[in-house]
mmCIF file of C-alpha atoms and ligand atoms in Angstrom:
data_model
loop_
_atom_site.group_PDB
_atom_site.id
_atom_site.type_symbol
_atom_site.label_atom_id
_atom_site.label_comp_id
_atom_site.label_asym_id
_atom_site.label_seq_id
_atom_site.Cartn_x
_atom_site.Cartn_y
_atom_site.Cartn_z
ATOM 1 C CA UNK A 20 62.415 -35.639 11.032
ATOM 2 C CA UNK A 21 63.616 -34.776 7.556
ATOM 3 C CA UNK A 22 61.733 -33.000 4.789
ATOM 4 C CA UNK A 23 62.747 -33.747 1.206
ATOM 5 C CA UNK A 24 62.139 -30.670 -0.924
ATOM 6 C CA UNK A 25 62.892 -28.951 -4.205
ATOM 7 C CA UNK A 26 63.687 -25.246 -3.863
ATOM 8 C CA UNK A 27 61.115 -23.938 -6.390
ATOM 9 C CA UNK A 28 58.286 -26.270 -5.276
ATOM 10 C CA UNK A 29 55.197 -24.435 -3.986
ATOM 11 C CA UNK A 30 54.001 -27.691 -2.387
ATOM 12 C CA UNK A 31 57.250 -28.184 -0.492
ATOM 13 C CA UNK A 32 57.218 -24.498 0.469
ATOM 14 C CA UNK A 33 53.793 -24.869 2.104
ATOM 15 C CA UNK A 34 55.184 -27.565 4.386
ATOM 16 C CA UNK A 35 58.448 -25.695 5.041
ATOM 17 C CA UNK A 36 56.408 -22.694 6.151
ATOM 18 C CA UNK A 37 54.060 -24.727 8.359
ATOM 19 C CA UNK A 38 57.036 -26.381 10.114
ATOM 20 C CA UNK A 39 58.522 -22.960 10.823
ATOM 21 C CA UNK A 40 55.208 -21.386 11.920
ATOM 22 C CA UNK A 41 54.765 -24.262 14.371
ATOM 23 C CA UNK A 42 58.430 -24.087 15.461
ATOM 24 C CA UNK A 43 58.935 -27.821 14.817
ATOM 25 C CA UNK A 44 62.577 -28.898 14.544
ATOM 26 C CA UNK A 45 63.425 -30.598 11.249
ATOM 27 C CA UNK A 46 66.156 -31.079 8.696
ATOM 28 C CA UNK A 47 65.731 -30.094 5.053
ATOM 29 C CA UNK A 48 67.193 -32.060 2.154
ATOM 30 C CA UNK A 49 67.107 -30.655 -1.379
ATOM 31 C CA UNK A 50 66.278 -33.166 -4.112
ATOM 32 C CA UNK A 51 65.762 -32.891 -7.882
ATOM 33 C CA UNK A 52 62.492 -34.778 -8.463
ATOM 34 C CA UNK A 53 62.953 -34.594 -12.245
ATOM 35 C CA UNK A 54 66.399 -36.200 -12.125
ATOM 36 C CA UNK A 55 66.538 -39.949 -12.791
ATOM 37 C CA UNK A 56 68.445 -40.517 -9.543
ATOM 38 C CA UNK A 57 66.164 -38.458 -7.342
ATOM 39 C CA UNK A 58 65.672 -39.489 -3.725
ATOM 40 C CA UNK A 59 61.897 -39.208 -3.989
ATOM 41 C CA UNK A 60 61.751 -41.625 -6.926
ATOM 42 C CA UNK A 61 62.982 -44.254 -4.476
ATOM 43 C CA UNK A 62 60.800 -43.388 -1.476
ATOM 44 C CA UNK A 63 57.548 -42.027 -2.945
ATOM 45 C CA UNK A 64 55.798 -44.178 -5.579
ATOM 46 C CA UNK A 65 54.609 -40.928 -7.164
ATOM 47 C CA UNK A 66 58.185 -39.621 -7.315
ATOM 48 C CA UNK A 67 57.226 -36.170 -6.017
ATOM 49 C CA UNK A 68 58.428 -33.730 -3.399
ATOM 50 C CA UNK A 69 57.695 -33.032 -0.621
ATOM 51 C CA UNK A 70 58.163 -36.181 1.440
ATOM 52 C CA UNK A 71 58.467 -36.083 5.224
ATOM 53 C CA UNK A 72 60.697 -38.819 6.641
ATOM 54 C CA UNK A 73 60.008 -39.450 10.316
ATOM 55 C CA UNK A 74 62.718 -40.484 12.796
ATOM 56 C CA UNK A 75 61.421 -44.091 12.719
ATOM 57 C CA UNK A 76 61.748 -44.148 8.895
ATOM 58 C CA UNK A 77 58.019 -43.715 8.173
ATOM 59 C CA UNK A 78 57.369 -41.594 5.045
ATOM 60 C CA UNK A 79 54.516 -39.154 4.640
ATOM 61 C CA UNK A 80 53.329 -37.486 1.417
ATOM 62 C CA UNK A 81 51.732 -35.435 -0.159
ATOM 63 C CA UNK A 82 51.939 -31.865 1.143
ATOM 64 C CA UNK A 83 48.382 -31.710 2.463
ATOM 65 C CA UNK A 84 48.729 -35.042 4.306
ATOM 66 C CA UNK A 85 52.052 -33.907 5.792
ATOM 67 C CA UNK A 86 50.400 -30.701 6.980
ATOM 68 C CA UNK A 87 47.525 -32.646 8.522
ATOM 69 C CA UNK A 88 50.112 -34.750 10.368
ATOM 70 C CA UNK A 89 51.943 -31.631 11.590
ATOM 71 C CA UNK A 90 48.646 -30.160 12.775
ATOM 72 C CA UNK A 91 48.091 -33.216 14.992
ATOM 73 C CA UNK A 92 51.726 -33.195 16.140
ATOM 74 C CA UNK A 93 51.614 -29.564 17.292
ATOM 75 C CA UNK A 94 48.221 -27.916 17.165
ATOM 76 C CA UNK A 95 49.353 -24.347 17.953
ATOM 77 C CA UNK A 96 49.198 -22.160 15.990
ATOM 78 C CA UNK A 97 46.190 -23.920 14.457
ATOM 79 C CA UNK A 98 46.290 -23.658 10.668
ATOM 80 C CA UNK A 99 43.288 -25.902 9.927
ATOM 81 C CA UNK A 100 40.203 -24.771 11.900
ATOM 82 C CA UNK A 101 38.286 -27.324 13.966
ATOM 83 C CA UNK A 102 34.880 -25.889 13.057
ATOM 84 C CA UNK A 103 33.518 -28.109 10.259
ATOM 85 C CA UNK A 104 32.396 -25.293 7.933
ATOM 86 C CA UNK A 105 35.608 -23.310 8.341
ATOM 87 C CA UNK A 106 37.660 -26.459 7.934
ATOM 88 C CA UNK A 107 36.050 -27.357 4.612
ATOM 89 C CA UNK A 108 36.392 -23.764 3.409
ATOM 90 C CA UNK A 109 40.102 -23.678 4.238
ATOM 91 C CA UNK A 110 40.800 -27.104 2.695
ATOM 92 C CA UNK A 111 38.848 -26.196 -0.421
ATOM 93 C CA UNK A 112 40.953 -23.048 -0.869
ATOM 94 C CA UNK A 113 44.118 -25.080 -0.333
ATOM 95 C CA UNK A 114 43.007 -27.487 -3.102
ATOM 96 C CA UNK A 115 42.269 -24.548 -5.392
ATOM 97 C CA UNK A 116 45.680 -22.974 -4.758
ATOM 98 C CA UNK A 117 47.415 -26.352 -5.221
ATOM 99 C CA UNK A 118 45.475 -26.924 -8.463
ATOM 100 C CA UNK A 119 46.719 -23.603 -9.844
ATOM 101 C CA UNK A 120 50.249 -24.646 -8.888
ATOM 102 C CA UNK A 121 49.743 -28.032 -10.637
ATOM 103 C CA UNK A 122 48.758 -26.206 -13.848
ATOM 104 C CA UNK A 123 51.741 -23.851 -13.514
ATOM 105 C CA UNK A 124 54.121 -26.800 -13.055
ATOM 106 C CA UNK A 125 52.675 -28.457 -16.193
ATOM 107 C CA UNK A 126 53.242 -25.277 -18.237
ATOM 108 C CA UNK A 127 56.784 -25.001 -16.894
ATOM 109 C CA UNK A 128 57.521 -28.596 -17.907
ATOM 110 C CA UNK A 129 55.974 -28.134 -21.343
ATOM 111 C CA UNK A 130 58.185 -25.103 -21.878
ATOM 112 C CA UNK A 131 61.226 -27.190 -21.003
ATOM 113 C CA UNK A 132 60.519 -29.520 -23.935
ATOM 114 C CA UNK A 133 62.156 -28.927 -27.293
ATOM 115 C CA UNK A 134 60.299 -26.005 -28.834
ATOM 116 C CA UNK A 135 59.014 -27.824 -31.928
ATOM 117 C CA UNK A 136 57.159 -30.442 -29.861
ATOM 118 C CA UNK A 137 55.655 -28.037 -27.326
ATOM 119 C CA UNK A 138 51.846 -27.901 -27.431
ATOM 120 C CA UNK A 139 50.328 -24.419 -27.328
ATOM 121 C CA UNK A 140 46.883 -25.986 -26.828
ATOM 122 C CA UNK A 141 48.143 -27.744 -23.714
ATOM 123 C CA UNK A 142 49.753 -24.576 -22.385
ATOM 124 C CA UNK A 143 46.550 -22.591 -23.038
ATOM 125 C CA UNK A 144 44.443 -25.262 -21.357
ATOM 126 C CA UNK A 145 46.566 -25.004 -18.201
ATOM 127 C CA UNK A 146 46.598 -21.189 -18.380
ATOM 128 C CA UNK A 147 42.765 -21.192 -18.378
ATOM 129 C CA UNK A 148 42.837 -23.106 -15.083
ATOM 130 C CA UNK A 149 45.305 -20.614 -13.622
ATOM 131 C CA UNK A 150 43.218 -17.583 -14.654
ATOM 132 C CA UNK A 151 39.957 -19.127 -13.415
ATOM 133 C CA UNK A 152 41.601 -20.337 -10.208
ATOM 134 C CA UNK A 153 42.957 -16.895 -9.393
ATOM 135 C CA UNK A 154 39.540 -15.315 -10.053
ATOM 136 C CA UNK A 155 37.945 -17.875 -7.705
ATOM 137 C CA UNK A 156 40.532 -17.264 -4.963
ATOM 138 C CA UNK A 157 40.067 -13.509 -5.291
ATOM 139 C CA UNK A 158 36.284 -13.874 -4.999
ATOM 140 C CA UNK A 159 36.674 -16.091 -1.913
ATOM 141 C CA UNK A 160 38.954 -13.570 -0.206
ATOM 142 C CA UNK A 161 36.711 -10.599 -1.013
ATOM 143 C CA UNK A 162 37.539 -7.607 1.185
ATOM 144 C CA UNK A 163 39.091 -9.666 3.995
ATOM 145 C CA UNK A 164 42.793 -9.590 4.769
ATOM 146 C CA UNK A 165 42.957 -13.357 5.376
ATOM 147 C CA UNK A 166 40.659 -16.160 4.203
ATOM 148 C CA UNK A 167 39.409 -17.275 7.591
ATOM 149 C CA UNK A 168 38.238 -14.971 10.384
ATOM 150 C CA UNK A 169 41.440 -12.937 10.377
ATOM 151 C CA UNK A 170 43.427 -15.917 11.702
ATOM 152 C CA UNK A 171 46.293 -17.295 9.615
ATOM 153 C CA UNK A 172 45.342 -20.623 8.016
ATOM 154 C CA UNK A 173 46.654 -23.079 5.466
ATOM 155 C CA UNK A 174 44.433 -21.310 2.905
ATOM 156 C CA UNK A 175 46.572 -18.137 3.151
ATOM 157 C CA UNK A 176 49.832 -20.090 3.132
ATOM 158 C CA UNK A 177 48.882 -22.255 0.123
ATOM 159 C CA UNK A 178 47.620 -19.247 -1.835
ATOM 160 C CA UNK A 179 50.742 -17.158 -1.186
ATOM 161 C CA UNK A 180 53.012 -20.122 -2.076
ATOM 162 C CA UNK A 181 51.212 -20.625 -5.388
ATOM 163 C CA UNK A 182 51.290 -16.923 -6.269
ATOM 164 C CA UNK A 183 54.985 -16.772 -5.347
ATOM 165 C CA UNK A 184 55.585 -19.702 -7.687
ATOM 166 C CA UNK A 185 53.754 -17.902 -10.534
ATOM 167 C CA UNK A 186 56.021 -14.880 -9.988
ATOM 168 C CA UNK A 187 59.089 -17.132 -10.117
ATOM 169 C CA UNK A 188 58.109 -19.020 -13.283
ATOM 170 C CA UNK A 189 56.111 -16.395 -15.167
ATOM 171 C CA UNK A 190 57.445 -12.959 -14.156
ATOM 172 C CA UNK A 191 55.542 -11.323 -17.060
ATOM 173 C CA UNK A 192 52.165 -12.754 -16.038
ATOM 174 C CA UNK A 193 50.252 -9.890 -14.448
ATOM 175 C CA UNK A 194 47.795 -11.635 -12.120
ATOM 176 C CA UNK A 195 47.810 -8.680 -9.705
ATOM 177 C CA UNK A 196 45.794 -6.227 -11.844
ATOM 178 C CA UNK A 197 42.603 -8.275 -11.520
ATOM 179 C CA UNK A 198 43.252 -9.516 -7.990
ATOM 180 C CA UNK A 199 44.429 -6.611 -5.848
ATOM 181 C CA UNK A 200 43.213 -8.383 -2.704
ATOM 182 C CA UNK A 201 45.440 -11.410 -3.449
ATOM 183 C CA UNK A 202 48.355 -9.079 -4.183
ATOM 184 C CA UNK A 203 47.897 -7.523 -0.713
ATOM 185 C CA UNK A 204 47.641 -10.953 0.896
ATOM 186 C CA UNK A 205 50.877 -12.050 -0.787
ATOM 187 C CA UNK A 206 52.705 -8.871 0.227
ATOM 188 C CA UNK A 207 51.725 -9.334 3.849
ATOM 189 C CA UNK A 208 52.575 -13.073 3.850
ATOM 190 C CA UNK A 209 55.995 -12.460 2.289
ATOM 191 C CA UNK A 210 56.868 -10.256 5.309
ATOM 192 C CA UNK A 211 56.682 -13.246 7.671
ATOM 193 C CA UNK A 212 59.988 -14.834 8.676
ATOM 194 C CA UNK A 213 58.781 -18.257 7.489
ATOM 195 C CA UNK A 214 58.184 -16.881 3.982
ATOM 196 C CA UNK A 215 61.394 -14.818 3.849
ATOM 197 C CA UNK A 216 63.616 -17.856 4.415
ATOM 198 C CA UNK A 217 61.749 -20.080 1.945
ATOM 199 C CA UNK A 218 61.734 -17.829 -1.118
ATOM 200 C CA UNK A 219 61.455 -20.108 -4.170
ATOM 201 C CA UNK A 220 64.665 -20.610 -6.122
ATOM 202 C CA UNK A 221 64.910 -22.196 -9.592
ATOM 203 C CA UNK A 222 66.548 -25.633 -9.935
ATOM 204 C CA UNK A 223 67.694 -27.273 -13.159
ATOM 205 C CA UNK A 224 65.101 -29.407 -14.934
ATOM 206 C CA UNK A 225 66.381 -31.867 -17.520
ATOM 207 C CA UNK A 226 64.748 -31.341 -20.943
ATOM 208 C CA UNK A 227 61.666 -33.587 -21.101
ATOM 209 C CA UNK A 228 60.996 -35.047 -24.561
HETATM 210 N N1 GSH B 320 49.977 -33.066 -4.760
HETATM 211 C C1 GSH B 320 51.403 -33.048 -4.507
HETATM 212 C C2 GSH B 320 52.094 -32.334 -5.645
HETATM 213 C C3 GSH B 320 53.617 -32.401 -5.521
HETATM 214 C C4 GSH B 320 54.317 -32.072 -6.833
HETATM 215 O O1 GSH B 320 53.689 -31.970 -7.898
HETATM 216 N N2 GSH B 320 55.648 -31.914 -6.759
HETATM 217 C C5 GSH B 320 56.420 -31.696 -7.958
HETATM 218 C C6 GSH B 320 57.434 -30.553 -7.749
HETATM 219 S S1 GSH B 320 56.625 -29.000 -7.585
HETATM 220 C C7 GSH B 320 57.223 -32.939 -8.234
HETATM 221 O O2 GSH B 320 57.958 -33.415 -7.377
HETATM 222 N N3 GSH B 320 57.079 -33.514 -9.437
HETATM 223 C C8 GSH B 320 57.865 -34.618 -9.902
HETATM 224 C C9 GSH B 320 57.099 -35.502 -10.849
HETATM 225 O O3 GSH B 320 55.896 -35.253 -11.082
HETATM 226 O O4 GSH B 320 57.686 -36.454 -11.342
HETATM 227 C C10 GSH B 320 51.668 -32.359 -3.167
HETATM 228 O O5 GSH B 320 50.847 -31.530 -2.749
HETATM 229 O O6 GSH B 320 52.680 -32.678 -2.497
#
Protein backbone atom coordinates (compact mmCIF):
# COMPACT_ATOMS: atom_id res chain seq x y z
CA UNK A 1 0.00 0.00 0.00
CA UNK A 2 1.06 3.58 -0.60
CA UNK A 3 0.39 6.62 1.56
CA UNK A 4 0.28 10.01 -0.16
CA UNK A 5 1.49 12.66 2.26
CA UNK A 6 2.76 16.21 2.62
CA UNK A 7 5.73 16.55 4.97
CA UNK A 8 4.27 19.27 7.24
CA UNK A 9 0.76 17.75 7.44
CA UNK A 10 -0.32 16.81 10.98
CA UNK A 11 -3.09 14.64 9.50
CA UNK A 12 -0.67 12.69 7.32
CA UNK A 13 1.72 12.42 10.27
CA UNK A 14 -0.95 10.74 12.40
CA UNK A 15 -1.30 8.01 9.79
CA UNK A 16 2.46 7.71 9.22
CA UNK A 17 2.90 7.17 12.95
CA UNK A 18 0.08 4.62 13.22
CA UNK A 19 1.54 2.59 10.31
CA UNK A 20 4.91 2.53 12.06
CA UNK A 21 3.48 1.73 15.52
CA UNK A 22 1.62 -1.20 13.97
CA UNK A 23 4.68 -2.24 11.92
CA UNK A 24 2.66 -2.29 8.67
CA UNK A 25 4.76 -2.21 5.50
CA UNK A 26 3.96 0.71 3.21
CA UNK A 27 5.46 3.14 0.74
CA UNK A 28 5.32 6.90 1.25
CA UNK A 29 4.88 9.39 -1.58
CA UNK A 30 5.27 13.12 -0.96
CA UNK A 31 2.74 15.35 -2.72
CA UNK A 32 2.07 19.10 -2.71
CA UNK A 33 -1.70 19.32 -2.14
CA UNK A 34 -1.68 23.07 -2.83
CA UNK A 35 -0.01 22.67 -6.22
CA UNK A 36 -2.33 22.63 -9.24
CA UNK A 37 -0.83 19.34 -10.43
CA UNK A 38 -1.04 17.55 -7.11
CA UNK A 39 -1.64 13.80 -7.07
CA UNK A 40 -4.41 14.11 -4.49
CA UNK A 41 -6.38 16.55 -6.64
CA UNK A 42 -6.79 13.66 -9.07
CA UNK A 43 -7.57 10.87 -6.60
CA UNK A 44 -9.40 12.56 -3.71
CA UNK A 45 -12.41 14.75 -4.59
CA UNK A 46 -11.47 16.91 -1.59
CA UNK A 47 -7.92 17.30 -2.90
CA UNK A 48 -6.34 16.66 0.51
CA UNK A 49 -3.58 14.53 1.96
CA UNK A 50 -3.38 11.93 3.34
CA UNK A 51 -4.75 9.32 0.95
CA UNK A 52 -4.01 5.62 1.36
CA UNK A 53 -3.83 3.73 -1.93
CA UNK A 54 -4.33 0.00 -1.46
CA UNK A 55 -2.59 -2.62 -3.62
CA UNK A 56 -5.86 -3.21 -5.53
CA UNK A 57 -6.09 0.54 -6.32
CA UNK A 58 -8.78 1.32 -3.72
CA UNK A 59 -8.32 4.79 -2.14
CA UNK A 60 -9.04 5.63 1.47
CA UNK A 61 -9.29 9.10 3.04
CA UNK A 62 -9.43 11.02 5.39
CA UNK A 63 -6.88 10.40 8.14
CA UNK A 64 -9.37 9.13 10.71
CA UNK A 65 -10.97 6.70 8.23
CA UNK A 66 -7.52 5.46 7.18
CA UNK A 67 -6.65 4.87 10.83
CA UNK A 68 -9.90 3.00 11.40
CA UNK A 69 -9.00 0.80 8.42
CA UNK A 70 -5.50 0.17 9.79
CA UNK A 71 -6.98 -0.73 13.17
CA UNK A 72 -9.06 -3.47 11.52
CA UNK A 73 -6.10 -4.59 9.38
CA UNK A 74 -3.78 -5.05 12.37
CA UNK A 75 -5.38 -4.63 15.76
CA UNK A 76 -2.18 -4.75 17.85
CA UNK A 77 -1.16 -2.42 19.33
CA UNK A 78 -4.76 -1.24 19.70
CA UNK A 79 -4.97 2.54 19.30
CA UNK A 80 -8.77 2.85 19.41
CA UNK A 81 -10.21 1.11 22.51
CA UNK A 82 -13.04 -1.39 22.09
CA UNK A 83 -14.88 -0.24 25.22
CA UNK A 84 -17.65 2.10 24.01
CA UNK A 85 -17.02 4.91 26.53
CA UNK A 86 -13.26 4.87 26.04
CA UNK A 87 -13.70 4.70 22.29
CA UNK A 88 -15.89 7.80 22.17
CA UNK A 89 -13.52 9.64 24.51
CA UNK A 90 -10.51 8.85 22.33
CA UNK A 91 -12.30 9.73 19.07
CA UNK A 92 -13.60 12.96 20.56
CA UNK A 93 -10.06 13.98 21.54
CA UNK A 94 -8.83 13.09 18.06
CA UNK A 95 -11.52 15.36 16.56
CA UNK A 96 -10.52 18.15 18.93
CA UNK A 97 -6.83 17.83 18.04
CA UNK A 98 -7.66 17.66 14.31
CA UNK A 99 -9.90 20.74 14.66
CA UNK A 100 -7.02 22.71 16.18
CA UNK A 101 -4.84 21.58 13.28
CA UNK A 102 -7.56 22.68 10.79
CA UNK A 103 -7.55 26.17 12.35
CA UNK A 104 -3.74 26.28 12.28
CA UNK A 105 -3.70 25.29 8.59
CA UNK A 106 -6.22 28.07 7.82
CA UNK A 107 -4.03 30.66 9.58
CA UNK A 108 -0.97 29.40 7.72
CA UNK A 109 -2.78 29.73 4.38
CA UNK A 110 -4.08 33.19 5.24
CA UNK A 111 -0.55 34.28 6.05
CA UNK A 112 0.59 33.04 2.65
CA UNK A 113 -1.76 35.49 0.93
CA UNK A 114 -0.52 38.91 -0.14
CA UNK A 115 -0.30 40.95 3.04
CA UNK A 116 -2.80 43.66 2.04
CA UNK A 117 -5.62 41.14 1.53
CA UNK A 118 -4.98 39.09 4.67
CA UNK A 119 -7.84 39.22 7.19
CA UNK A 120 -6.82 39.75 10.81
CA UNK A 121 -10.39 38.97 11.88
CA UNK A 122 -10.16 35.59 10.19
CA UNK A 123 -6.77 34.86 11.75
CA UNK A 124 -8.08 35.87 15.20
CA UNK A 125 -11.17 33.72 14.76
CA UNK A 126 -9.00 30.67 14.04
CA UNK A 127 -6.61 31.54 16.89
CA UNK A 128 -9.57 31.54 19.33
CA UNK A 129 -10.32 27.95 18.30
CA UNK A 130 -6.69 26.97 18.82
CA UNK A 131 -6.52 28.54 22.30
CA UNK A 132 -9.85 27.03 23.38
CA UNK A 133 -8.97 23.66 21.87
CA UNK A 134 -5.67 23.49 23.73
CA UNK A 135 -7.39 24.43 27.01
CA UNK A 136 -9.95 21.65 26.42
CA UNK A 137 -7.25 19.07 25.62
CA UNK A 138 -5.29 20.08 28.71
CA UNK A 139 -8.40 19.72 30.89
CA UNK A 140 -9.13 16.28 29.39
CA UNK A 141 -5.59 15.07 30.09
CA UNK A 142 -5.55 16.40 33.66
CA UNK A 143 -2.78 14.79 35.71
CA UNK A 144 -2.54 11.66 33.55
CA UNK A 145 0.45 10.91 31.36
CA UNK A 146 -1.71 9.63 28.49
CA UNK A 147 -5.38 10.26 27.66
CA UNK A 148 -6.64 6.72 28.09
CA UNK A 149 -5.77 4.40 30.98
CA UNK A 150 -2.03 4.78 30.48
CA UNK A 151 -2.21 2.94 27.14
CA UNK A 152 -1.11 4.74 23.97
CA UNK A 153 -4.11 5.70 21.83
CA UNK A 154 -4.94 7.76 18.78
CA UNK A 155 -5.85 10.60 21.17
CA UNK A 156 -2.18 10.94 22.25
CA UNK A 157 -0.89 10.60 18.69
CA UNK A 158 -3.34 13.16 17.23
CA UNK A 159 -2.66 15.64 20.04
CA UNK A 160 1.13 15.39 19.72
CA UNK A 161 0.92 15.72 15.91
CA UNK A 162 -1.17 18.88 16.20
CA UNK A 163 1.10 20.43 18.84
CA UNK A 164 4.15 19.55 16.73
CA UNK A 165 2.51 21.32 13.80
CA UNK A 166 1.89 24.44 15.92
CA UNK A 167 5.59 24.47 16.85
CA UNK A 168 6.53 24.18 13.17
CA UNK A 169 4.22 26.95 11.92
CA UNK A 170 4.10 29.28 14.91
CA UNK A 171 7.40 28.92 16.81
CA UNK A 172 6.61 32.07 18.85
CA UNK A 173 3.24 30.80 20.06
CA UNK A 174 3.74 29.76 23.68
CA UNK A 175 1.03 27.15 24.25
CA UNK A 176 3.18 25.32 26.82
CA UNK A 177 2.91 27.87 29.66
CA UNK A 178 -0.80 27.17 30.19
CA UNK A 179 -0.66 23.47 29.33
CA UNK A 180 2.32 21.90 31.08
CA UNK A 181 0.65 18.48 30.96
CA UNK A 182 0.38 18.66 27.14
CA UNK A 183 4.00 19.81 26.95
CA UNK A 184 5.03 16.69 28.90
CA UNK A 185 2.87 14.48 26.69
CA UNK A 186 4.48 15.93 23.56
CA UNK A 187 8.00 15.52 24.95
CA UNK A 188 7.38 11.88 25.73
CA UNK A 189 5.70 11.19 22.36
CA UNK A 190 8.53 12.84 20.43
CA UNK A 191 10.94 10.28 21.96
CA UNK A 192 9.21 7.41 20.15
CA UNK A 193 10.88 6.13 16.98
CA UNK A 194 7.66 6.67 14.99
CA UNK A 195 7.65 10.37 15.92
CA UNK A 196 11.40 10.88 15.42
CA UNK A 197 11.28 9.77 11.78
CA UNK A 198 8.16 11.79 10.94
CA UNK A 199 9.19 15.21 12.22
CA UNK A 200 7.19 17.79 10.24
CA UNK A 201 9.12 19.62 7.54
CA UNK A 202 7.91 22.74 5.70
CA UNK A 203 6.98 22.45 2.00
CA UNK A 204 6.45 25.32 -0.43
CA UNK A 205 2.91 26.67 -0.64
CA UNK A 206 2.05 28.76 -3.69
CA UNK A 207 0.72 32.22 -2.73
CA UNK A 208 -3.08 31.96 -2.49
CA UNK A 209 -4.92 35.09 -3.65
N1 LIG B 1 -9.84 15.98 7.65
C1 LIG B 1 -8.70 15.74 6.79
C2 LIG B 1 -7.85 16.99 6.73
C3 LIG B 1 -6.71 16.85 5.73
C4 LIG B 1 -6.12 18.21 5.35
O1 LIG B 1 -6.66 19.27 5.68
N2 LIG B 1 -4.98 18.16 4.63
C5 LIG B 1 -4.39 19.38 4.14
C6 LIG B 1 -2.87 19.39 4.39
S1 LIG B 1 -2.50 19.51 6.10
C7 LIG B 1 -4.58 19.43 2.64
O2 LIG B 1 -4.21 18.50 1.94
N3 LIG B 1 -5.20 20.50 2.13
C8 LIG B 1 -5.34 20.76 0.73
C9 LIG B 1 -6.59 21.53 0.41
O3 LIG B 1 -7.39 21.80 1.34
O4 LIG B 1 -6.79 21.84 -0.75
C10 LIG B 1 -7.90 14.55 7.34
O5 LIG B 1 -7.97 14.29 8.55
O6 LIG B 1 -7.24 13.83 6.54
